[in-house]
Each structure stands twice: as C-alpha cells, then as structure tokens.
Amino acid sequence: MLEGKKIKIRPIEEEDIDTLYQWSNDEEINYWSSGAWPLNTLYTRDQIIDKYLENPSDTYRYAMLNENDLLIGTIGFKEVNIPCRSVTLFIVIGEKSYWGLGYGTDALITFVRFLFTQWNFHRVSLDTWDENLRAIRTYEKVGFKIEGRQREARFILGNYHDAVLMGVLRDEFLALHGKLQVAKSGRLE
Ligand SMILES: CC(C)(COP(=O)(O)OP(=O)(O)OC[C@H]1O[C@@H](n2cnc3c(N)ncnc32)[C@H](O)[C@@H]1OP(=O)(O)O)[C@@H](O)C(=O)NCCC(=O)NCCS
C-alpha cells in the first residue's frame, strides 16, 4: 500500500471489478480519458476481468482509494522501455464527484515518486489532448512539462484535436517532491 496525503494506492482486487466495469462503459469518463465515444461495443465483464486482473499486456494497473478506503480511480503505467528506463503513465478518477478536489495531484505525486524511487525509472511520459485542460494543469502541477504536440492527431466528436505530449525526469521530480519514505508505521509514503 502506498499512501499520499489524501489517497492510497493498492493492487486491484476482485471486489473492484463491478465498479471498474461501470466506469469503463461511462460516456463522460471515456470522453475525457481518451475521447473515445461511443465505443463500438461496450466492454463485457469478462473483458474487464481480463484487463484488470489477468493483465495480459505489459501494463501495470493499481487501485486508488480515498481517505475512507473507497475506490475512486485507477492509476498505472505501460510501455516500459528498459534500456531508457522510461515508462508511460495513465490515470483516471472514475468517481466524478472527486474531480477537481486535489486527489489526482496527490495520486500522481505519490505514484510518480514510487516509479522513480522504487522502480528506478529515469523518465515518465504521458499524453492527453488539447481540450483536457484540467488534466494538463494537474500534470504541470506535479512537474510534467509539455514536450510537444501532435497536430490533429485525435478525432473527437467530429473535430480534430492536438495530442499533447508531456514528460518529467527523475532528478527534476525528486527536486520538487523528494523521495519515497518508509513511515514509522512501515508503510511507503
Ligand atoms: C485529470 C484528473 C486525473 C485530474 O485529477 P483531479 O483530482 O481532478 O485534479 P486536481 O483537483 O488535483 O487538480 C486540478 C487542477 O486543474 C485545474 N482545472 C480544472 N479545470 C480546469 C480547466 N477547465 N482549465 C484549466 N485548469 C483547470 C484546477 O483548478 C486545478 O488546478 P489548481 O490546483 O491550480 O487550481 C481527473 O480529473 C480525471 O481523472 N478526470 C477524468 C479522466 C481524465 O481526464 N484522465 C486523464 C486522461 S489524460
């Protein structure tokens, strides 16, 4: 278990599947996280189990909990590049009432610190799209910089949008936020 100021991060468990199934088929969540809506087919429960519990791909997913241990989102990484020690991060707060309350910033600081300190990555990348200003602002607060734009690389509800590419390096992140610590309780924070 990783602990931030507001959130906790733990492995995904079977009891999370119903909630993840709801979020995966939610219009607004899909719109902001990928711009993909409507989905050509809705996800089935088996696909969600496969994606989150069987983890067939090189993708690492974790559950994000609030102060009362309620599941509010997921966070994870993919595209591990071993020689470059780089990785691509993703985050979704599925409980919409938690948007804009600082949980995403706290989760990102906690999780990126974990990636740099515990996994020994050198660089964390991510991408979003130009209209997701809340996500861009959140990533900037954590220390990510805009490194480029792919012009009109996304097509969302009939309009082309730029993909926004962002990244943060280990040294600059640790200078801002410090390393992962083991608390007196024995927990990582
Ligand atoms: C993106 C996401 C992870 C951010 O987490 P969050 O908890 O909502 O964000 P925080 O509350 O920590 O910070 C939001 C920041 O964005 C700012 N913001 C919100 N809406 C904004 C807008 N339209 N324009 C500019 N800034 C905006 C807030 O003011 C805040 O910045 P501040 O602290 O300087 O005031 C979360 O909203 C989410 O999961 N959204 C749905 C899915 C998604 O977009 N995923 C990311 C895909 S790349």
PDB file of N, CA, C and O in Angstrom, residues 90-145:
ATOM      1  N   PHE A  90      -0.693   6.546 -16.867  1.00  0.00           N
ATOM      2  CA  PHE A  90      -2.094   6.936 -17.111  1.00  0.00           C
ATOM      3  C   PHE A  90      -2.834   7.001 -15.779  1.00  0.00           C
ATOM      4  O   PHE A  90      -2.447   6.338 -14.811  1.00  0.00           O
ATOM      5  N   ILE A  91      -3.877   7.808 -15.733  1.00  0.00           N
ATOM      6  CA  ILE A  91      -4.671   7.969 -14.503  1.00  0.00           C
ATOM      7  C   ILE A  91      -6.109   8.292 -14.879  1.00  0.00           C
ATOM      8  O   ILE A  91      -6.346   9.056 -15.817  1.00  0.00           O
ATOM      9  N   VAL A  92      -7.050   7.689 -14.162  1.00  0.00           N
ATOM     10  CA  VAL A  92      -8.461   8.036 -14.322  1.00  0.00           C
ATOM     11  C   VAL A  92      -9.113   8.035 -12.941  1.00  0.00           C
ATOM     12  O   VAL A  92      -9.051   7.031 -12.227  1.00  0.00           O
ATOM     13  N   ILE A  93      -9.707   9.173 -12.579  1.00  0.00           N
ATOM     14  CA  ILE A  93     -10.576   9.179 -11.402  1.00  0.00           C
ATOM     15  C   ILE A  93     -11.978   8.850 -11.924  1.00  0.00           C
ATOM     16  O   ILE A  93     -12.557   9.621 -12.697  1.00  0.00           O
ATOM     17  N   GLY A  94     -12.487   7.700 -11.557  1.00  0.00           N
ATOM     18  CA  GLY A  94     -13.785   7.241 -12.068  1.00  0.00           C
ATOM     19  C   GLY A  94     -14.952   7.813 -11.279  1.00  0.00           C
ATOM     20  O   GLY A  94     -16.044   7.998 -11.819  1.00  0.00           O
ATOM     21  N   GLU A  95     -14.751   8.102 -10.006  1.00  0.00           N
ATOM     22  CA  GLU A  95     -15.808   8.726  -9.178  1.00  0.00           C
ATOM     23  C   GLU A  95     -15.803  10.211  -9.490  1.00  0.00           C
ATOM     24  O   GLU A  95     -14.969  10.973  -8.998  1.00  0.00           O
ATOM     25  N   LYS A  96     -16.794  10.654 -10.298  1.00  0.00           N
ATOM     26  CA  LYS A  96     -16.730  12.018 -10.850  1.00  0.00           C
ATOM     27  C   LYS A  96     -16.832  13.093  -9.771  1.00  0.00           C
ATOM     28  O   LYS A  96     -16.341  14.205  -9.961  1.00  0.00           O
ATOM     29  N   SER A  97     -17.486  12.753  -8.664  1.00  0.00           N
ATOM     30  CA  SER A  97     -17.619  13.764  -7.592  1.00  0.00           C
ATOM     31  C   SER A  97     -16.257  14.088  -6.970  1.00  0.00           C
ATOM     32  O   SER A  97     -16.140  15.038  -6.212  1.00  0.00           O
ATOM     33  N   TYR A  98     -15.235  13.312  -7.318  1.00  0.00           N
ATOM     34  CA  TYR A  98     -13.887  13.558  -6.789  1.00  0.00           C
ATOM     35  C   TYR A  98     -13.018  14.366  -7.757  1.00  0.00           C
ATOM     36  O   TYR A  98     -11.876  14.642  -7.458  1.00  0.00           O
ATOM     37  N   TRP A  99     -13.564  14.731  -8.909  1.00  0.00           N
ATOM     38  CA  TRP A  99     -12.791  15.541  -9.848  1.00  0.00           C
ATOM     39  C   TRP A  99     -12.579  16.940  -9.254  1.00  0.00           C
ATOM     40  O   TRP A  99     -13.494  17.520  -8.636  1.00  0.00           O
ATOM     41  N   GLY A 100     -11.403  17.469  -9.430  1.00  0.00           N
ATOM     42  CA  GLY A 100     -11.136  18.862  -9.044  1.00  0.00           C
ATOM     43  C   GLY A 100     -10.953  19.091  -7.556  1.00  0.00           C
ATOM     44  O   GLY A 100     -11.006  20.227  -7.094  1.00  0.00           O
ATOM     45  N   LEU A 101     -10.708  18.049  -6.795  1.00  0.00           N
ATOM     46  CA  LEU A 101     -10.561  18.204  -5.332  1.00  0.00           C
ATOM     47  C   LEU A 101      -9.136  17.912  -4.853  1.00  0.00           C
ATOM     48  O   LEU A 101      -8.903  17.762  -3.660  1.00  0.00           O
ATOM     49  N   GLY A 102      -8.221  17.775  -5.771  1.00  0.00           N
ATOM     50  CA  GLY A 102      -6.826  17.575  -5.377  1.00  0.00           C
ATOM     51  C   GLY A 102      -6.410  16.115  -5.273  1.00  0.00           C
ATOM     52  O   GLY A 102      -5.227  15.817  -5.029  1.00  0.00           O
ATOM     53  N   TYR A 103      -7.340  15.183  -5.494  1.00  0.00           N
ATOM     54  CA  TYR A 103      -6.982  13.757  -5.370  1.00  0.00           C
ATOM     55  C   TYR A 103      -6.032  13.322  -6.496  1.00  0.00           C
ATOM     56  O   TYR A 103      -5.122  12.527  -6.276  1.00  0.00           O
ATOM     57  N   GLY A 104      -6.270  13.856  -7.710  1.00  0.00           N
ATOM     58  CA  GLY A 104      -5.414  13.476  -8.829  1.00  0.00           C
ATOM     59  C   GLY A 104      -3.978  13.942  -8.619  1.00  0.00           C
ATOM     60  O   GLY A 104      -3.025  13.188  -8.848  1.00  0.00           O
ATOM     61  N   THR A 105      -3.826  15.188  -8.152  1.00  0.00           N
ATOM     62  CA  THR A 105      -2.477  15.709  -7.902  1.00  0.00           C
ATOM     63  C   THR A 105      -1.772  14.853  -6.858  1.00  0.00           C
ATOM     64  O   THR A 105      -0.617  14.454  -7.032  1.00  0.00           O
ATOM     65  N   ASP A 106      -2.471  14.554  -5.778  1.00  0.00           N
ATOM     66  CA  ASP A 106      -1.868  13.754  -4.703  1.00  0.00           C
ATOM     67  C   ASP A 106      -1.502  12.355  -5.204  1.00  0.00           C
ATOM     68  O   ASP A 106      -0.411  11.838  -4.913  1.00  0.00           O
ATOM     69  N   ALA A 107      -2.413  11.748  -5.985  1.00  0.00           N
ATOM     70  CA  ALA A 107      -2.141  10.398  -6.502  1.00  0.00           C
ATOM     71  C   ALA A 107      -0.930  10.407  -7.428  1.00  0.00           C
ATOM     72  O   ALA A 107      -0.067   9.521  -7.365  1.00  0.00           O
ATOM     73  N   LEU A 108      -0.852  11.431  -8.277  1.00  0.00           N
ATOM     74  CA  LEU A 108       0.272  11.491  -9.228  1.00  0.00           C
ATOM     75  C   LEU A 108       1.591  11.698  -8.500  1.00  0.00           C
ATOM     76  O   LEU A 108       2.589  11.044  -8.816  1.00  0.00           O
ATOM     77  N   ILE A 109       1.613  12.602  -7.525  1.00  0.00           N
ATOM     78  CA  ILE A 109       2.870  12.816  -6.793  1.00  0.00           C
ATOM     79  C   ILE A 109       3.292  11.511  -6.112  1.00  0.00           C
ATOM     80  O   ILE A 109       4.450  11.090  -6.193  1.00  0.00           O
ATOM     81  N   THR A 110       2.346  10.843  -5.485  1.00  0.00           N
ATOM     82  CA  THR A 110       2.651   9.593  -4.774  1.00  0.00           C
ATOM     83  C   THR A 110       3.124   8.510  -5.743  1.00  0.00           C
ATOM     84  O   THR A 110       4.117   7.810  -5.492  1.00  0.00           O
ATOM     85  N   PHE A 111       2.427   8.383  -6.857  1.00  0.00           N
ATOM     86  CA  PHE A 111       2.719   7.286  -7.777  1.00  0.00           C
ATOM     87  C   PHE A 111       3.995   7.536  -8.584  1.00  0.00           C
ATOM     88  O   PHE A 111       4.806   6.625  -8.791  1.00  0.00           O
ATOM     89  N   VAL A 112       4.195   8.769  -9.012  1.00  0.00           N
ATOM     90  CA  VAL A 112       5.406   9.062  -9.798  1.00  0.00           C
ATOM     91  C   VAL A 112       6.641   8.939  -8.899  1.00  0.00           C
ATOM     92  O   VAL A 112       7.688   8.439  -9.321  1.00  0.00           O
ATOM     93  N   ARG A 113       6.487   9.342  -7.640  1.00  0.00           N
ATOM     94  CA  ARG A 113       7.604   9.157  -6.694  1.00  0.00           C
ATOM     95  C   ARG A 113       7.946   7.670  -6.562  1.00  0.00           C
ATOM     96  O   ARG A 113       9.114   7.278  -6.549  1.00  0.00           O
ATOM     97  N   PHE A 114       6.916   6.836  -6.498  1.00  0.00           N
ATOM     98  CA  PHE A 114       7.081   5.378  -6.439  1.00  0.00           C
ATOM     99  C   PHE A 114       7.815   4.880  -7.701  1.00  0.00           C
ATOM    100  O   PHE A 114       8.742   4.071  -7.618  1.00  0.00           O
ATOM    101  N   LEU A 115       7.423   5.388  -8.860  1.00  0.00           N
ATOM    102  CA  LEU A 115       8.061   4.939 -10.111  1.00  0.00           C
ATOM    103  C   LEU A 115       9.550   5.320 -10.154  1.00  0.00           C
ATOM    104  O   LEU A 115      10.381   4.550 -10.623  1.00  0.00           O
ATOM    105  N   PHE A 116       9.862   6.498  -9.650  1.00  0.00           N
ATOM    106  CA  PHE A 116      11.266   6.921  -9.680  1.00  0.00           C
ATOM    107  C   PHE A 116      12.091   6.260  -8.571  1.00  0.00           C
ATOM    108  O   PHE A 116      13.243   5.891  -8.789  1.00  0.00           O
ATOM    109  N   THR A 117      11.496   6.101  -7.398  1.00  0.00           N
ATOM    110  CA  THR A 117      12.277   5.613  -6.263  1.00  0.00           C
ATOM    111  C   THR A 117      12.311   4.090  -6.210  1.00  0.00           C
ATOM    112  O   THR A 117      13.353   3.496  -5.965  1.00  0.00           O
ATOM    113  N   GLN A 118      11.154   3.469  -6.425  1.00  0.00           N
ATOM    114  CA  GLN A 118      11.044   2.025  -6.233  1.00  0.00           C
ATOM    115  C   GLN A 118      11.326   1.232  -7.503  1.00  0.00           C
ATOM    116  O   GLN A 118      11.944   0.198  -7.465  1.00  0.00           O
ATOM    117  N   TRP A 119      10.873   1.756  -8.643  1.00  0.00           N
ATOM    118  CA  TRP A 119      11.092   1.080  -9.923  1.00  0.00           C
ATOM    119  C   TRP A 119      12.350   1.586 -10.623  1.00  0.00           C
ATOM    120  O   TRP A 119      12.730   1.080 -11.672  1.00  0.00           O
ATOM    121  N   ASN A 120      12.909   2.643 -10.089  1.00  0.00           N
ATOM    122  CA  ASN A 120      14.152   3.191 -10.649  1.00  0.00           C
ATOM    123  C   ASN A 120      14.016   3.629 -12.105  1.00  0.00           C
ATOM    124  O   ASN A 120      14.923   3.444 -12.907  1.00  0.00           O
ATOM    125  N   PHE A 121      12.858   4.199 -12.462  1.00  0.00           N
ATOM    126  CA  PHE A 121      12.735   4.774 -13.802  1.00  0.00           C
ATOM    127  C   PHE A 121      13.465   6.111 -13.856  1.00  0.00           C
ATOM    128  O   PHE A 121      13.706   6.755 -12.821  1.00  0.00           O
ATOM    129  N   HIS A 122      13.805   6.491 -15.070  1.00  0.00           N
ATOM    130  CA  HIS A 122      14.522   7.753 -15.292  1.00  0.00           C
ATOM    131  C   HIS A 122      13.595   8.834 -15.844  1.00  0.00           C
ATOM    132  O   HIS A 122      13.821  10.025 -15.666  1.00  0.00           O
ATOM    133  N   ARG A 123      12.538   8.359 -16.516  1.00  0.00           N
ATOM    134  CA  ARG A 123      11.646   9.300 -17.198  1.00  0.00           C
ATOM    135  C   ARG A 123      10.228   8.743 -17.192  1.00  0.00           C
ATOM    136  O   ARG A 123      10.033   7.539 -17.374  1.00  0.00           O
ATOM    137  N   VAL A 124       9.259   9.625 -16.975  1.00  0.00           N
ATOM    138  CA  VAL A 124       7.845   9.236 -17.073  1.00  0.00           C
ATOM    139  C   VAL A 124       7.190  10.129 -18.120  1.00  0.00           C
ATOM    140  O   VAL A 124       7.302  11.356 -18.059  1.00  0.00           O
ATOM    141  N   SER A 125       6.542   9.505 -19.092  1.00  0.00           N
ATOM    142  CA  SER A 125       5.840  10.231 -20.152  1.00  0.00           C
ATOM    143  C   SER A 125       4.339  10.054 -19.979  1.00  0.00           C
ATOM    144  O   SER A 125       3.890   9.113 -19.309  1.00  0.00           O
ATOM    145  N   LEU A 126       3.594  10.907 -20.624  1.00  0.00           N
ATOM    146  CA  LEU A 126       2.148  10.682 -20.739  1.00  0.00           C
ATOM    147  C   LEU A 126       1.643  11.490 -21.910  1.00  0.00           C
ATOM    148  O   LEU A 126       2.345  12.365 -22.427  1.00  0.00           O
ATOM    149  N   ASP A 127       0.421  11.182 -22.336  1.00  0.00           N
ATOM    150  CA  ASP A 127      -0.178  12.045 -23.351  1.00  0.00           C
ATOM    151  C   ASP A 127      -1.640  12.263 -23.049  1.00  0.00           C
ATOM    152  O   ASP A 127      -2.289  11.445 -22.414  1.00  0.00           O
ATOM    153  N   THR A 128      -2.107  13.447 -23.466  1.00  0.00           N
ATOM    154  CA  THR A 128      -3.509  13.781 -23.297  1.00  0.00           C
ATOM    155  C   THR A 128      -3.924  14.561 -24.541  1.00  0.00           C
ATOM    156  O   THR A 128      -3.231  14.493 -25.557  1.00  0.00           O
ATOM    157  N   TRP A 129      -5.025  15.275 -24.492  1.00  0.00           N
ATOM    158  CA  TRP A 129      -5.433  16.042 -25.680  1.00  0.00           C
ATOM    159  C   TRP A 129      -5.786  17.466 -25.290  1.00  0.00           C
ATOM    160  O   TRP A 129      -6.038  17.762 -24.131  1.00  0.00           O
ATOM    161  N   ASP A 130      -5.760  18.352 -26.290  1.00  0.00           N
ATOM    162  CA  ASP A 130      -5.722  19.795 -26.020  1.00  0.00           C
ATOM    163  C   ASP A 130      -6.897  20.333 -25.210  1.00  0.00           C
ATOM    164  O   ASP A 130      -6.763  21.342 -24.526  1.00  0.00           O
ATOM    165  N   GLU A 131      -8.047  19.669 -25.274  1.00  0.00           N
ATOM    166  CA  GLU A 131      -9.204  20.208 -24.546  1.00  0.00           C
ATOM    167  C   GLU A 131      -9.232  19.767 -23.084  1.00  0.00           C
ATOM    168  O   GLU A 131      -9.986  20.309 -22.287  1.00  0.00           O
ATOM    169  N   ASN A 132      -8.400  18.813 -22.725  1.00  0.00           N
ATOM    170  CA  ASN A 132      -8.405  18.312 -21.346  1.00  0.00           C
ATOM    171  C   ASN A 132      -7.503  19.209 -20.476  1.00  0.00           C
ATOM    172  O   ASN A 132      -6.449  18.797 -19.991  1.00  0.00           O
ATOM    173  N   LEU A 133      -7.966  20.447 -20.281  1.00  0.00           N
ATOM    174  CA  LEU A 133      -7.146  21.457 -19.592  1.00  0.00           C
ATOM    175  C   LEU A 133      -6.962  21.108 -18.118  1.00  0.00           C
ATOM    176  O   LEU A 133      -5.938  21.422 -17.521  1.00  0.00           O
ATOM    177  N   ARG A 134      -7.958  20.441 -17.555  1.00  0.00           N
ATOM    178  CA  ARG A 134      -7.819  20.030 -16.140  1.00  0.00           C
ATOM    179  C   ARG A 134      -6.674  19.032 -15.999  1.00  0.00           C
ATOM    180  O   ARG A 134      -5.840  19.141 -15.087  1.00  0.00           O
ATOM    181  N   ALA A 135      -6.605  18.079 -16.915  1.00  0.00           N
ATOM    182  CA  ALA A 135      -5.521  17.090 -16.847  1.00  0.00           C
ATOM    183  C   ALA A 135      -4.168  17.772 -17.075  1.00  0.00           C
ATOM    184  O   ALA A 135      -3.211  17.542 -16.322  1.00  0.00           O
ATOM    185  N   ILE A 136      -4.096  18.649 -18.077  1.00  0.00           N
ATOM    186  CA  ILE A 136      -2.817  19.321 -18.381  1.00  0.00           C
ATOM    187  C   ILE A 136      -2.351  20.121 -17.168  1.00  0.00           C
ATOM    188  O   ILE A 136      -1.186  20.053 -16.760  1.00  0.00           O
ATOM    189  N   ARG A 137      -3.272  20.866 -16.567  1.00  0.00           N
ATOM    190  CA  ARG A 137      -2.928  21.676 -15.382  1.00  0.00           C
ATOM    191  C   ARG A 137      -2.449  20.775 -14.237  1.00  0.00           C
ATOM    192  O   ARG A 137      -1.477  21.078 -13.549  1.00  0.00           O
ATOM    193  N   THR A 138      -3.133  19.657 -14.032  1.00  0.00           N
ATOM    194  CA  THR A 138      -2.756  18.735 -12.956  1.00  0.00           C
ATOM    195  C   THR A 138      -1.357  18.189 -13.204  1.00  0.00           C
ATOM    196  O   THR A 138      -0.505  18.161 -12.300  1.00  0.00           O
ATOM    197  N   TYR A 139      -1.077  17.769 -14.433  1.00  0.00           N
ATOM    198  CA  TYR A 139       0.244  17.214 -14.743  1.00  0.00           C
ATOM    199  C   TYR A 139       1.328  18.281 -14.549  1.00  0.00           C
ATOM    200  O   TYR A 139       2.412  17.991 -14.039  1.00  0.00           O
ATOM    201  N   GLU A 140       1.011  19.525 -14.939  1.00  0.00           N
ATOM    202  CA  GLU A 140       2.012  20.601 -14.765  1.00  0.00           C
ATOM    203  C   GLU A 140       2.302  20.846 -13.283  1.00  0.00           C
ATOM    204  O   GLU A 140       3.444  21.070 -12.897  1.00  0.00           O
ATOM    205  N   LYS A 141       1.248  20.790 -12.447  1.00  0.00           N
ATOM    206  CA  LYS A 141       1.460  20.994 -11.003  1.00  0.00           C
ATOM    207  C   LYS A 141       2.415  19.943 -10.440  1.00  0.00           C
ATOM    208  O   LYS A 141       3.176  20.200  -9.520  1.00  0.00           O
ATOM    209  N   VAL A 142       2.357  18.747 -10.993  1.00  0.00           N
ATOM    210  CA  VAL A 142       3.184  17.639 -10.496  1.00  0.00           C
ATOM    211  C   VAL A 142       4.629  17.751 -11.005  1.00  0.00           C
ATOM    212  O   VAL A 142       5.545  17.177 -10.414  1.00  0.00           O
ATOM    213  N   GLY A 143       4.827  18.519 -12.082  1.00  0.00           N
ATOM    214  CA  GLY A 143       6.184  18.709 -12.594  1.00  0.00           C
ATOM    215  C   GLY A 143       6.358  18.289 -14.048  1.00  0.00           C
ATOM    216  O   GLY A 143       7.445  18.422 -14.612  1.00  0.00           O
ATOM    217  N   PHE A 144       5.295  17.752 -14.664  1.00  0.00           N
ATOM    218  CA  PHE A 144       5.387  17.376 -16.083  1.00  0.00           C
ATOM    219  C   PHE A 144       5.473  18.648 -16.933  1.00  0.00           C
ATOM    220  O   PHE A 144       4.851  19.665 -16.615  1.00  0.00           O
ATOM    221  N   LYS A 145       6.235  18.540 -18.023  1.00  0.00           N
ATOM    222  CA  LYS A 145       6.340  19.662 -18.969  1.00  0.00           C
ATOM    223  C   LYS A 145       5.758  19.230 -20.315  1.00  0.00           C
ATOM    224  O   LYS A 145       5.903  18.064 -20.708  1.00  0.00           O
TER     225      LYS A 145
END
